[in-house]
PDB file of N, CA and C and ligand atoms in Angstrom:
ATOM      1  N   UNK A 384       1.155 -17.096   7.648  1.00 67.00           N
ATOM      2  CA  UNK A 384       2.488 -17.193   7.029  1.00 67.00           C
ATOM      3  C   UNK A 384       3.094 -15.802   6.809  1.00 67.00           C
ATOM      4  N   UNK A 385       4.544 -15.699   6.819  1.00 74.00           N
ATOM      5  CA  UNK A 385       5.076 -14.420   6.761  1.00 74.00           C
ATOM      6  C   UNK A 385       5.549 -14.284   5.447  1.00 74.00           C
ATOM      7  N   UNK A 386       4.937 -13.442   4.634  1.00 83.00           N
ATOM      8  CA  UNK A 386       5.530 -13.054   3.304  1.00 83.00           C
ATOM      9  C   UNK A 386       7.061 -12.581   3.397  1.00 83.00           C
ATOM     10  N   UNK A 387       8.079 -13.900   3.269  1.00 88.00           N
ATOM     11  CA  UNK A 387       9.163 -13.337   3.239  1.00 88.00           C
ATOM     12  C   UNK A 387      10.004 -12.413   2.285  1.00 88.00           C
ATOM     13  N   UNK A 388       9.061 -12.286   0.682  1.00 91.00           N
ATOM     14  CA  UNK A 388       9.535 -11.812  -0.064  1.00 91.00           C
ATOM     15  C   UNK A 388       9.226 -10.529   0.286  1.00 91.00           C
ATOM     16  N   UNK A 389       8.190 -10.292   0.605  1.00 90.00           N
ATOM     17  CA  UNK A 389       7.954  -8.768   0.780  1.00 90.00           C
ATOM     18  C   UNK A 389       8.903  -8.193   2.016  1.00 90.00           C
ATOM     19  N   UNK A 390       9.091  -9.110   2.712  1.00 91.00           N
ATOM     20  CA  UNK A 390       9.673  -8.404   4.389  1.00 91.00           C
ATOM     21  C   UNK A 390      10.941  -8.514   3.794  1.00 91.00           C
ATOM     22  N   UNK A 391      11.830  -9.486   2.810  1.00 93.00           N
ATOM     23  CA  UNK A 391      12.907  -8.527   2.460  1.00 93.00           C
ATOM     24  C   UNK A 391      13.175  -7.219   1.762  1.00 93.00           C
ATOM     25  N   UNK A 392      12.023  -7.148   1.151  1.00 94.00           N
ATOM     26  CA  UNK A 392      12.247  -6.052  -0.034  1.00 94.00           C
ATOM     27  C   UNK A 392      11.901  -4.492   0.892  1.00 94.00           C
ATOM     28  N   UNK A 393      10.959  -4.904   1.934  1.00 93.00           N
ATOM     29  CA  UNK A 393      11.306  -3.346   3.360  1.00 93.00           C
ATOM     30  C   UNK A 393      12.103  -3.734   4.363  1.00 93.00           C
ATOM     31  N   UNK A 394      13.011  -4.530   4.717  1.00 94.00           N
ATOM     32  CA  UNK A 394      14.020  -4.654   5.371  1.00 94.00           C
ATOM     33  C   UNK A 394      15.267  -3.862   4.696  1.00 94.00           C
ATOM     34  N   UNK A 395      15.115  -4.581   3.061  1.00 96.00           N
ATOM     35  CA  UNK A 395      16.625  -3.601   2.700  1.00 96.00           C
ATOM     36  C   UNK A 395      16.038  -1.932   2.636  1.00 96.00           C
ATOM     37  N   UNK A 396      14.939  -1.868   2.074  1.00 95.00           N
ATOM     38  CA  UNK A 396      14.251  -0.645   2.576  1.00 95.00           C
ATOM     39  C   UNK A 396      14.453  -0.009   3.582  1.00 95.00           C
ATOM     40  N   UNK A 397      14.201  -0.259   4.484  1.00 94.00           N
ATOM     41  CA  UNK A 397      14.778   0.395   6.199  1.00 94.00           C
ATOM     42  C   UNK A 397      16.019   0.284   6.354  1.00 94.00           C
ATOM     43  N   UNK A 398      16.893  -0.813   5.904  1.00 96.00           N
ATOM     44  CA  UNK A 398      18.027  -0.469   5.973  1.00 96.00           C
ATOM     45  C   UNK A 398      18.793   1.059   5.647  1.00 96.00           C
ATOM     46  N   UNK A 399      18.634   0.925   3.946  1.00 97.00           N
ATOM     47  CA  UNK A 399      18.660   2.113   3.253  1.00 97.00           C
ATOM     48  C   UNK A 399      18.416   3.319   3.935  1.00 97.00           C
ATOM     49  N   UNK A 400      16.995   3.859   4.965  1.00 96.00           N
ATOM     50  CA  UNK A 400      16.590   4.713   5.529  1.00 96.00           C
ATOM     51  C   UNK A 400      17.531   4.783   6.801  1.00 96.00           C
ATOM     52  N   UNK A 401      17.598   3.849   7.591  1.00 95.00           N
ATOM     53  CA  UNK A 401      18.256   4.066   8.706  1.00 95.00           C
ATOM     54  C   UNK A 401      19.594   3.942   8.395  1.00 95.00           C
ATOM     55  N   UNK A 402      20.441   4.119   7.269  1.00 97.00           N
ATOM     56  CA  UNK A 402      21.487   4.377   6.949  1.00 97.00           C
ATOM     57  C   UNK A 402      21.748   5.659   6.690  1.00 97.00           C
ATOM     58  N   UNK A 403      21.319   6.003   5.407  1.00 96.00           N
ATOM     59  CA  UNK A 403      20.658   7.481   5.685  1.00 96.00           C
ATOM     60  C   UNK A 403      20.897   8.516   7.135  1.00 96.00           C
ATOM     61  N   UNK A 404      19.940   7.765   8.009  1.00 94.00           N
ATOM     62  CA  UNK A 404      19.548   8.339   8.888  1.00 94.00           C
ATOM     63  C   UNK A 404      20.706   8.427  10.096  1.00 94.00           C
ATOM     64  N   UNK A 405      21.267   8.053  10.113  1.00 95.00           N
ATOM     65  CA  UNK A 405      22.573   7.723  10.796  1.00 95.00           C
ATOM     66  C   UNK A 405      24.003   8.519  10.232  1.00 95.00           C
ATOM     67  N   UNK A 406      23.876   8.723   9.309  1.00 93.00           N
ATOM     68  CA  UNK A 406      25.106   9.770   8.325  1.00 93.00           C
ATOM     69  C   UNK A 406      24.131  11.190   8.577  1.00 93.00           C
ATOM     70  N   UNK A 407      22.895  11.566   8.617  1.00 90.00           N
ATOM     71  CA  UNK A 407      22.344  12.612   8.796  1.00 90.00           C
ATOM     72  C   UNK A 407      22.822  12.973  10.566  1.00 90.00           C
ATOM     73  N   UNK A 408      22.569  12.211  11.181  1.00 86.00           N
ATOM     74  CA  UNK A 408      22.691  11.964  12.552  1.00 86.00           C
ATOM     75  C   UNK A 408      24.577  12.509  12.772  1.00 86.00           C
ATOM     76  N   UNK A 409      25.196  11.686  11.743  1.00 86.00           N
ATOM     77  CA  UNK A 409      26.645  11.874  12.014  1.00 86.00           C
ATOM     78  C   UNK A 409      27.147  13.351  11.952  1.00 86.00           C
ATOM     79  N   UNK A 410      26.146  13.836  11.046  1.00 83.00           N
ATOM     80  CA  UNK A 410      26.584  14.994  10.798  1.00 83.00           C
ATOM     81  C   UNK A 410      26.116  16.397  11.906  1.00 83.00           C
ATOM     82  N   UNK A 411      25.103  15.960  12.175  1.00 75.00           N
ATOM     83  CA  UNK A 411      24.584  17.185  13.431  1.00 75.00           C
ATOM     84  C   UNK A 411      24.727  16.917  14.421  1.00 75.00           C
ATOM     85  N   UNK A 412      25.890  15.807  14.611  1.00 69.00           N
ATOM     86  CA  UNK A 412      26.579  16.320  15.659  1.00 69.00           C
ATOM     87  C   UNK A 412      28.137  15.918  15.912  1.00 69.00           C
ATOM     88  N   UNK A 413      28.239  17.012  14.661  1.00 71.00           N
ATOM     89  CA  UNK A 413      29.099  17.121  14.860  1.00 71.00           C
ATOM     90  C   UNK A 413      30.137  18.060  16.002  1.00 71.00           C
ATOM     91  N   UNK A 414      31.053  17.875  16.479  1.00 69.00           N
ATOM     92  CA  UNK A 414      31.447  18.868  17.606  1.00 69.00           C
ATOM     93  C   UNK A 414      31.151  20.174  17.691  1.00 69.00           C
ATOM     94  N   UNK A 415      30.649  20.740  19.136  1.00 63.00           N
ATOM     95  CA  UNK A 415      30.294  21.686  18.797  1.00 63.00           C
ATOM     96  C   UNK A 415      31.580  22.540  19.406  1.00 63.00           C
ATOM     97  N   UNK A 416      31.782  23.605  18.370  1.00 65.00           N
ATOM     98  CA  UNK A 416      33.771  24.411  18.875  1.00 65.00           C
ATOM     99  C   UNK A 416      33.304  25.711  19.142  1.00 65.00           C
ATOM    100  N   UNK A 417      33.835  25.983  20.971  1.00 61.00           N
ATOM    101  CA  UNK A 417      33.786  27.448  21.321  1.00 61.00           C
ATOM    102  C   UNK A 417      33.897  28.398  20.197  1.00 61.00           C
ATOM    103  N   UNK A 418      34.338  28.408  19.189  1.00 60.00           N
ATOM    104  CA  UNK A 418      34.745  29.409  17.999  1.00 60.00           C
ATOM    105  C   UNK A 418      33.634  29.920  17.178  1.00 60.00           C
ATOM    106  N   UNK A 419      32.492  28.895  17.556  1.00 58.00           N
ATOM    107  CA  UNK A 419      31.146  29.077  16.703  1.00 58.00           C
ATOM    108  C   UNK A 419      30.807  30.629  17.198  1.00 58.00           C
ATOM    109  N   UNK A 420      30.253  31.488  16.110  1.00 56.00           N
ATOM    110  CA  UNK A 420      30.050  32.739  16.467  1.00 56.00           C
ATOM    111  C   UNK A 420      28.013  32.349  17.174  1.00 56.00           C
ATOM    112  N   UNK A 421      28.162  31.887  17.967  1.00 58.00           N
ATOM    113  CA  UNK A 421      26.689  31.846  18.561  1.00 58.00           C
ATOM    114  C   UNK A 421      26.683  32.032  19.871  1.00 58.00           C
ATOM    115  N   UNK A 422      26.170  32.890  20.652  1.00 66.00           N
ATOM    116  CA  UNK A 422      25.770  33.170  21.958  1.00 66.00           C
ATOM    117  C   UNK A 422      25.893  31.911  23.067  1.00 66.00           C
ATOM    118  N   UNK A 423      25.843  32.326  24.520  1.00 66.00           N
ATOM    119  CA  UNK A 423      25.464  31.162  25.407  1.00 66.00           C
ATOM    120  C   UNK A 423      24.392  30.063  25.444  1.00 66.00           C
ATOM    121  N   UNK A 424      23.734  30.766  24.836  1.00 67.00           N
ATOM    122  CA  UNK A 424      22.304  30.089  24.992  1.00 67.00           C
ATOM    123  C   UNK A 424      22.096  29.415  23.437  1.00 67.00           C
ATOM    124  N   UNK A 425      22.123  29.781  22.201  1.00 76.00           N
ATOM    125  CA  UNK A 425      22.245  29.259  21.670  1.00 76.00           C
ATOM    126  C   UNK A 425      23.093  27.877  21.552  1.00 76.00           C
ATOM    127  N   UNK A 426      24.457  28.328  22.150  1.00 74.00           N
ATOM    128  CA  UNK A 426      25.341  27.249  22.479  1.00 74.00           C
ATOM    129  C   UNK A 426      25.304  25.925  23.327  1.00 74.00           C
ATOM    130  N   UNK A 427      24.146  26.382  24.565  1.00 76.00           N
ATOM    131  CA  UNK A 427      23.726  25.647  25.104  1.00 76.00           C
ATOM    132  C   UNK A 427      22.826  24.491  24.589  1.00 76.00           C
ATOM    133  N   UNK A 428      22.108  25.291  23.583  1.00 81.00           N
ATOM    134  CA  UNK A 428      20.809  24.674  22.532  1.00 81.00           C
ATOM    135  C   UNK A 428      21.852  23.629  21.771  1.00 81.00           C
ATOM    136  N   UNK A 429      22.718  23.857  21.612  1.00 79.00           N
ATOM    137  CA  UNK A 429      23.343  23.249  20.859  1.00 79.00           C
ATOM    138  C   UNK A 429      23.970  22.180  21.076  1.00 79.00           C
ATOM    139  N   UNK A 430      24.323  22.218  22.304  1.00 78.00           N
ATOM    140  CA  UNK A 430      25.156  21.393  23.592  1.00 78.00           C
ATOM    141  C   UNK A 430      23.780  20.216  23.284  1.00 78.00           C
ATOM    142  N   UNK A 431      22.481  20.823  23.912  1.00 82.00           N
ATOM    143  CA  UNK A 431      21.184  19.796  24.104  1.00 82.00           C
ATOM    144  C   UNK A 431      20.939  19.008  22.796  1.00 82.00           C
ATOM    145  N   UNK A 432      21.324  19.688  21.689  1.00 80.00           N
ATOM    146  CA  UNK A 432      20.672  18.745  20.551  1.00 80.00           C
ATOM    147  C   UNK A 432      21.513  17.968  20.481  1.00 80.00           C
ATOM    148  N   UNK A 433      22.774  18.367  20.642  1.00 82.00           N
ATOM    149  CA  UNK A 433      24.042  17.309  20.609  1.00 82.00           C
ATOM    150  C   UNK A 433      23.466  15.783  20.968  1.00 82.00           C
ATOM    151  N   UNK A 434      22.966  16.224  22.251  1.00 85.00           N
ATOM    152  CA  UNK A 434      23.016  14.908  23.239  1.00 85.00           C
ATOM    153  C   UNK A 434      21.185  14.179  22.517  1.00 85.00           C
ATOM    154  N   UNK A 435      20.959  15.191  22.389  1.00 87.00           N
ATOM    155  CA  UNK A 435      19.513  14.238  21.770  1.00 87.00           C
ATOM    156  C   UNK A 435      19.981  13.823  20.414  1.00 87.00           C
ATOM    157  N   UNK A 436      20.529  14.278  19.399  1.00 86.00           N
ATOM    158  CA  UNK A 436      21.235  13.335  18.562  1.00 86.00           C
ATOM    159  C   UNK A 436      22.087  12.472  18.632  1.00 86.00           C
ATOM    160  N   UNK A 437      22.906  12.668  19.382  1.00 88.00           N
ATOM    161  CA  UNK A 437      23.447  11.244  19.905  1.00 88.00           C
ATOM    162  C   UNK A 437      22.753   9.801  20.543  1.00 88.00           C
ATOM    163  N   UNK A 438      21.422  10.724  21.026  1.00 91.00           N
ATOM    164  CA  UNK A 438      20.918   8.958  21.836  1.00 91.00           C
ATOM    165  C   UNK A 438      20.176   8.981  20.315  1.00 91.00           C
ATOM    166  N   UNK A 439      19.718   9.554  19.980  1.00 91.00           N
ATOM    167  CA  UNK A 439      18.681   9.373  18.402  1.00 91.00           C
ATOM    168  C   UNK A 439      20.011   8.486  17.426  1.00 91.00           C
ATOM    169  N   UNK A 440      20.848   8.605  17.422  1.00 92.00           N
ATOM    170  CA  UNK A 440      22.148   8.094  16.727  1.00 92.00           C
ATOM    171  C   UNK A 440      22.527   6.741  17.062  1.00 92.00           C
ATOM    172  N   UNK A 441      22.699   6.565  18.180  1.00 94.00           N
ATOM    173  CA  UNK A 441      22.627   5.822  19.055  1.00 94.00           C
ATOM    174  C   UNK A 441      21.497   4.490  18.564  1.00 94.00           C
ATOM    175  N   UNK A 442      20.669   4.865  18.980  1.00 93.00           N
ATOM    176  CA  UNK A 442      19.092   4.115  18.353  1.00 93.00           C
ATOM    177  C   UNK A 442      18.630   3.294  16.676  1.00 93.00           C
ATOM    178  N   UNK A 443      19.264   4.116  16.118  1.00 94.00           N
ATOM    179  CA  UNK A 443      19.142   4.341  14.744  1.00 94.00           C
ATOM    180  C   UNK A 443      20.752   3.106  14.366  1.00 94.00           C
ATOM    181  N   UNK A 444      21.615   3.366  14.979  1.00 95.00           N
ATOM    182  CA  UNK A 444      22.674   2.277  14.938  1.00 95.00           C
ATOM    183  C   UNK A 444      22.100   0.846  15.464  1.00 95.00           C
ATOM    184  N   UNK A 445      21.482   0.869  17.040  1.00 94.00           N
ATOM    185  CA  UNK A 445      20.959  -0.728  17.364  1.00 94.00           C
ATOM    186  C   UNK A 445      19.976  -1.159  16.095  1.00 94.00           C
ATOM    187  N   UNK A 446      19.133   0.189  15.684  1.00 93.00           N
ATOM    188  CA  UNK A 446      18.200  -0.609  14.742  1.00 93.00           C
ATOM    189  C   UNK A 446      18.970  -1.298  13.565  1.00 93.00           C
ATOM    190  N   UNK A 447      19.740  -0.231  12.945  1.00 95.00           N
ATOM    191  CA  UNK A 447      20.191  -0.959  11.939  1.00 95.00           C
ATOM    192  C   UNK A 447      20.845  -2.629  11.975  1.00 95.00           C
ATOM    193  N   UNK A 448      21.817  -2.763  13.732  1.00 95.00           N
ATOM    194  CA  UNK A 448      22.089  -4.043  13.435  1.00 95.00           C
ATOM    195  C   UNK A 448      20.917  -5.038  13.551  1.00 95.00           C
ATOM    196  N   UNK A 449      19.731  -4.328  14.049  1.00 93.00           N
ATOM    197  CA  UNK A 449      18.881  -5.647  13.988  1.00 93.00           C
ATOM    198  C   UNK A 449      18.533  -5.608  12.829  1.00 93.00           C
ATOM    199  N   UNK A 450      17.966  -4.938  12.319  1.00 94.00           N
ATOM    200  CA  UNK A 450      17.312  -5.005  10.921  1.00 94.00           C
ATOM    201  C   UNK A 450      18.443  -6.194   9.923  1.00 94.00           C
ATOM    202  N   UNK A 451      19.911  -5.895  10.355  1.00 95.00           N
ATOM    203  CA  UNK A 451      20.916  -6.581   9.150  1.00 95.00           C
ATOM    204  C   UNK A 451      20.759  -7.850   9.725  1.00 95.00           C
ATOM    205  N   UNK A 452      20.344  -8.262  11.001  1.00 93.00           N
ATOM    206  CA  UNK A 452      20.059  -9.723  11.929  1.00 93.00           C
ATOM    207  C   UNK A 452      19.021 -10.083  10.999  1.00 93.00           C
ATOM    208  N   UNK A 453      18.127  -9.180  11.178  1.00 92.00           N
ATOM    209  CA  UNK A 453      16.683 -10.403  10.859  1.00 92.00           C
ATOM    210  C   UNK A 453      17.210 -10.733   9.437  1.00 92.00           C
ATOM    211  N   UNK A 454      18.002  -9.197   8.293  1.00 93.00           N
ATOM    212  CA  UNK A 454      18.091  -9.906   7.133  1.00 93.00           C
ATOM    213  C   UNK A 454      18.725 -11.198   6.825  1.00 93.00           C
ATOM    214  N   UNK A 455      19.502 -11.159   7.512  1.00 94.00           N
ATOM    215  CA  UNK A 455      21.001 -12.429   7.687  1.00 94.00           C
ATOM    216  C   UNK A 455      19.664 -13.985   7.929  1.00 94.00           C
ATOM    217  N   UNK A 456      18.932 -13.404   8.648  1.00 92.00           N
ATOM    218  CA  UNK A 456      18.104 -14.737   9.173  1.00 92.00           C
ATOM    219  C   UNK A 456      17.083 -15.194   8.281  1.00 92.00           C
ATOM    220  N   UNK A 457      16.619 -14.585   6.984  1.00 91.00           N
ATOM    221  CA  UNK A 457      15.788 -14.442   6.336  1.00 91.00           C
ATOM    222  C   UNK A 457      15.310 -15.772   6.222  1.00 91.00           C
ATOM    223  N   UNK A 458      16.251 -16.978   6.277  1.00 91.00           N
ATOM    224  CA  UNK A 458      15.846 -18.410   5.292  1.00 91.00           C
ATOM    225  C   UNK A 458      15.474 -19.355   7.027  1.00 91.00           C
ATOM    226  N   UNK A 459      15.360 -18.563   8.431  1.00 91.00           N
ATOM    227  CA  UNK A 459      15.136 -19.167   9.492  1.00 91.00           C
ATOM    228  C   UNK A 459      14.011 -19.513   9.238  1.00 91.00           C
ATOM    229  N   UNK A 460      13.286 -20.271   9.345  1.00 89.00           N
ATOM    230  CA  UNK A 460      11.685 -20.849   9.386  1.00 89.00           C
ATOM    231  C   UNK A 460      10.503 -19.818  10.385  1.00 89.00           C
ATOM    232  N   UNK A 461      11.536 -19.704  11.550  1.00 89.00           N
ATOM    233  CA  UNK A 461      10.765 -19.295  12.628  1.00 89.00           C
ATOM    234  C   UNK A 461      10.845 -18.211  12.659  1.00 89.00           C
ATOM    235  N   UNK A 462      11.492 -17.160  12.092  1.00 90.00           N
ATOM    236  CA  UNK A 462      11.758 -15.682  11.942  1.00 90.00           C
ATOM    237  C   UNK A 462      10.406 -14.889  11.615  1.00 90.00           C
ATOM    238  N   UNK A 463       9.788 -14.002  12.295  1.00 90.00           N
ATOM    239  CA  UNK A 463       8.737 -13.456  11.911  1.00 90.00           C
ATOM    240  C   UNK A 463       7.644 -13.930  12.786  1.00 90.00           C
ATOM    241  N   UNK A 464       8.216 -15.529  13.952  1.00 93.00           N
ATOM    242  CA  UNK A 464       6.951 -15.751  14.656  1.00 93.00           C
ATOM    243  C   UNK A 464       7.290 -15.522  15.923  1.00 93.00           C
ATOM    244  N   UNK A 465       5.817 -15.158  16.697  1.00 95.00           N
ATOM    245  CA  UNK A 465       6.012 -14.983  18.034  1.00 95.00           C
ATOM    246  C   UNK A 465       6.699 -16.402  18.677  1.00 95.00           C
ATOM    247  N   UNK A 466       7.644 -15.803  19.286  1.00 93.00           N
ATOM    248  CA  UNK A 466       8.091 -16.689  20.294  1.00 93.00           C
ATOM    249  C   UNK A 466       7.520 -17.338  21.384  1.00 93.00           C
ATOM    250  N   UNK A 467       6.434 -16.692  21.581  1.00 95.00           N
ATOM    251  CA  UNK A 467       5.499 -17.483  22.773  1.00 95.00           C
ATOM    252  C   UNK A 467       4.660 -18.080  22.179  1.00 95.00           C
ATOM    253  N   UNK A 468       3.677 -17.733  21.283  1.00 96.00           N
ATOM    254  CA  UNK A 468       2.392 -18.045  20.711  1.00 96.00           C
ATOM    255  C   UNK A 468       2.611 -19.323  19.173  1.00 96.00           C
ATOM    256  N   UNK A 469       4.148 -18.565  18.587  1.00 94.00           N
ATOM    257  CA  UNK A 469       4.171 -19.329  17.541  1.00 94.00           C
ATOM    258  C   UNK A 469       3.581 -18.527  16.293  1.00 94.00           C
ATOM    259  N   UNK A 470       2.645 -17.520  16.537  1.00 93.00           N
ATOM    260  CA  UNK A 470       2.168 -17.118  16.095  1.00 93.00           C
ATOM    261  C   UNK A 470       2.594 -15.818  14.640  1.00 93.00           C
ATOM    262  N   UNK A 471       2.802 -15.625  13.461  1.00 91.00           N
ATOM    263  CA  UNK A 471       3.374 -14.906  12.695  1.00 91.00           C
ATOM    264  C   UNK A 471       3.230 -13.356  13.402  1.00 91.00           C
ATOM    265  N   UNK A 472       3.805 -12.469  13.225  1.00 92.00           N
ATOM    266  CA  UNK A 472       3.732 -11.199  14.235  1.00 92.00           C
ATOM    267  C   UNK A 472       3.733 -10.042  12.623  1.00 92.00           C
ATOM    268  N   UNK A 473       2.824  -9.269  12.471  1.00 90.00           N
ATOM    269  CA  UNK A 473       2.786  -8.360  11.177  1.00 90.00           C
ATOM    270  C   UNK A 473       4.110  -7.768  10.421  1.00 90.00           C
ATOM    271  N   UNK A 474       4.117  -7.667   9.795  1.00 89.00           N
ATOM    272  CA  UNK A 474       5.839  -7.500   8.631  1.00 89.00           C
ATOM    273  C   UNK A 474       6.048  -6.097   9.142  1.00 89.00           C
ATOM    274  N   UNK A 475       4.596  -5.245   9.502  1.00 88.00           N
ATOM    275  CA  UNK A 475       4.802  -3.955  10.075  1.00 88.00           C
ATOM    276  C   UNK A 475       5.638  -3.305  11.348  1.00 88.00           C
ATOM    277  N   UNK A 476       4.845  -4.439  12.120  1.00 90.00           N
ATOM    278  CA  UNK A 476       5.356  -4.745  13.504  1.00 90.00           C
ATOM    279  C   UNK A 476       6.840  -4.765  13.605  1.00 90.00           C
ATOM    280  N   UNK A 477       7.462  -6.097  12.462  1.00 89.00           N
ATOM    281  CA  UNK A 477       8.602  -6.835  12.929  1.00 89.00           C
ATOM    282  C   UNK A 477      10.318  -5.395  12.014  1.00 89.00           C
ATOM    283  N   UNK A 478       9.438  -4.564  11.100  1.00 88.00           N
ATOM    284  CA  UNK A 478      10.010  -3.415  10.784  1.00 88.00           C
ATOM    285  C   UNK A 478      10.181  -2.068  12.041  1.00 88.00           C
ATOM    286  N   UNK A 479       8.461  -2.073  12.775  1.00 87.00           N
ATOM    287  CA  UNK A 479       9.177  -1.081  13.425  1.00 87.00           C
ATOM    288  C   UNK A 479       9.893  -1.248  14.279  1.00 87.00           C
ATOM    289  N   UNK A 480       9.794  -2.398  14.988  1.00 85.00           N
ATOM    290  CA  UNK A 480      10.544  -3.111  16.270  1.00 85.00           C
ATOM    291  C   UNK A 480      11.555  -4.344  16.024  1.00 85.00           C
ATOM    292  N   UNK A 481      12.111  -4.197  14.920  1.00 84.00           N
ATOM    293  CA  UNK A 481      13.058  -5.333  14.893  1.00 84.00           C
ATOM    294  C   UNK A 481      13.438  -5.959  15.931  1.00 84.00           C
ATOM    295  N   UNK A 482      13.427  -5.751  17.006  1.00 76.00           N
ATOM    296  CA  UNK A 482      13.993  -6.550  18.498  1.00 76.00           C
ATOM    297  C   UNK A 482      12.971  -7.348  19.183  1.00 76.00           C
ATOM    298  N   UNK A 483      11.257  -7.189  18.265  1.00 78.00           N
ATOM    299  CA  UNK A 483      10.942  -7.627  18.859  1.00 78.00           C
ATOM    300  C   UNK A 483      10.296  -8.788  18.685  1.00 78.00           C
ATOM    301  N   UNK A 484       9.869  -9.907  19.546  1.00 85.00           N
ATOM    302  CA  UNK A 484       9.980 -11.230  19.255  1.00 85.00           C
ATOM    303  C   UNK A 484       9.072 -11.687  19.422  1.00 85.00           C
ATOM    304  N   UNK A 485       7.526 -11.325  20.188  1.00 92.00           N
ATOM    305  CA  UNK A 485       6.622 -11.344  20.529  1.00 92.00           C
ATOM    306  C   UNK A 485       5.231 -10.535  19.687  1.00 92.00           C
ATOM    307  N   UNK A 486       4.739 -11.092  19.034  1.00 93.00           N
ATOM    308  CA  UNK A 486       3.416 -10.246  18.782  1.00 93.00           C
ATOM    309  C   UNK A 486       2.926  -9.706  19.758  1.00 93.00           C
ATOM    310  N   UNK A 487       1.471  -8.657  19.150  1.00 90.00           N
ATOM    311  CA  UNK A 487       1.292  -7.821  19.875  1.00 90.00           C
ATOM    312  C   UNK A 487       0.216  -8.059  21.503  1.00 90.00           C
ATOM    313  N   UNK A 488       0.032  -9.102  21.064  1.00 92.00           N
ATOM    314  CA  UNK A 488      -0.957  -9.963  21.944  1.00 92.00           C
ATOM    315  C   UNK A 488       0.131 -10.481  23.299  1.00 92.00           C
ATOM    316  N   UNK A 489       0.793 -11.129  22.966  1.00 94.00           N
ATOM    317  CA  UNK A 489       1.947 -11.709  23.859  1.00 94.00           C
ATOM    318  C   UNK A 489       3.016 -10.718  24.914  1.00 94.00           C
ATOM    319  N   UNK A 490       3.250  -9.431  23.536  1.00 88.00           N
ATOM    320  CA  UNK A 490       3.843  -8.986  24.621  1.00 88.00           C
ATOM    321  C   UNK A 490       3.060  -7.927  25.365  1.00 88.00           C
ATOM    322  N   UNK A 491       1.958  -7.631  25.660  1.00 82.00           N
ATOM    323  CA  UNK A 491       1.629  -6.790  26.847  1.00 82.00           C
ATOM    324  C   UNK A 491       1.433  -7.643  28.083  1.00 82.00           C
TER     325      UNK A 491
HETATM  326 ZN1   ZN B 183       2.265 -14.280  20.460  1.00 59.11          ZN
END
């Protein structure tokens, strides 16, 4: 059985974090303006984190809407079980991978 009380109380938990984490995200990358007194190369560095914060931003946004899915789904019966097996899938699991639907057995 899936302790639903507990998997809400780290769902809004992760929410919280990957909210967080997403306004942190908003902020470093922010545009980067020729005017910055930093070299080519630095600038370049800067150009690169851009883009790795953006897919990290990026990521951190899909999670959050799943995470607000599974919360929305909380009172589903079947929420929390593998889809193939039936089987309950760990509260750990279904936090780090919100998307995913399969325990760990099923999906390799
Ligand atoms: Zn399974």
């Amino acid at each position: 059985m899936i302790d639903k009380a507990q998997l809400s109380e780290k769902l809004s938990e992760q929410i919280t974090l990957t909210e967080k984490k997403i306004v942190g995200f908003e902020e470093m990358s922010a545009p980067v303006t020729p005017d910055d007194a930093i070299g080519r190369i630095s600038r370049m560095d800067a150009i690169n984190n851009k883009a790795v914060q953006e897919a990290a931003l990026s990521k951190a946004r899909e999670k959050l809407t799943k995470l607000k899915v599974m919360q929305a789904n909380l009172d589903d019966p079947k929420l929390g079980l593998c889809k193939r097996c039936g089987r309950p899938i760990p509260t750990g699991r279904l936090l780090l991978m919100p998307e995913s639907a399969f325990c760990v057995r099923c999906s390799r």
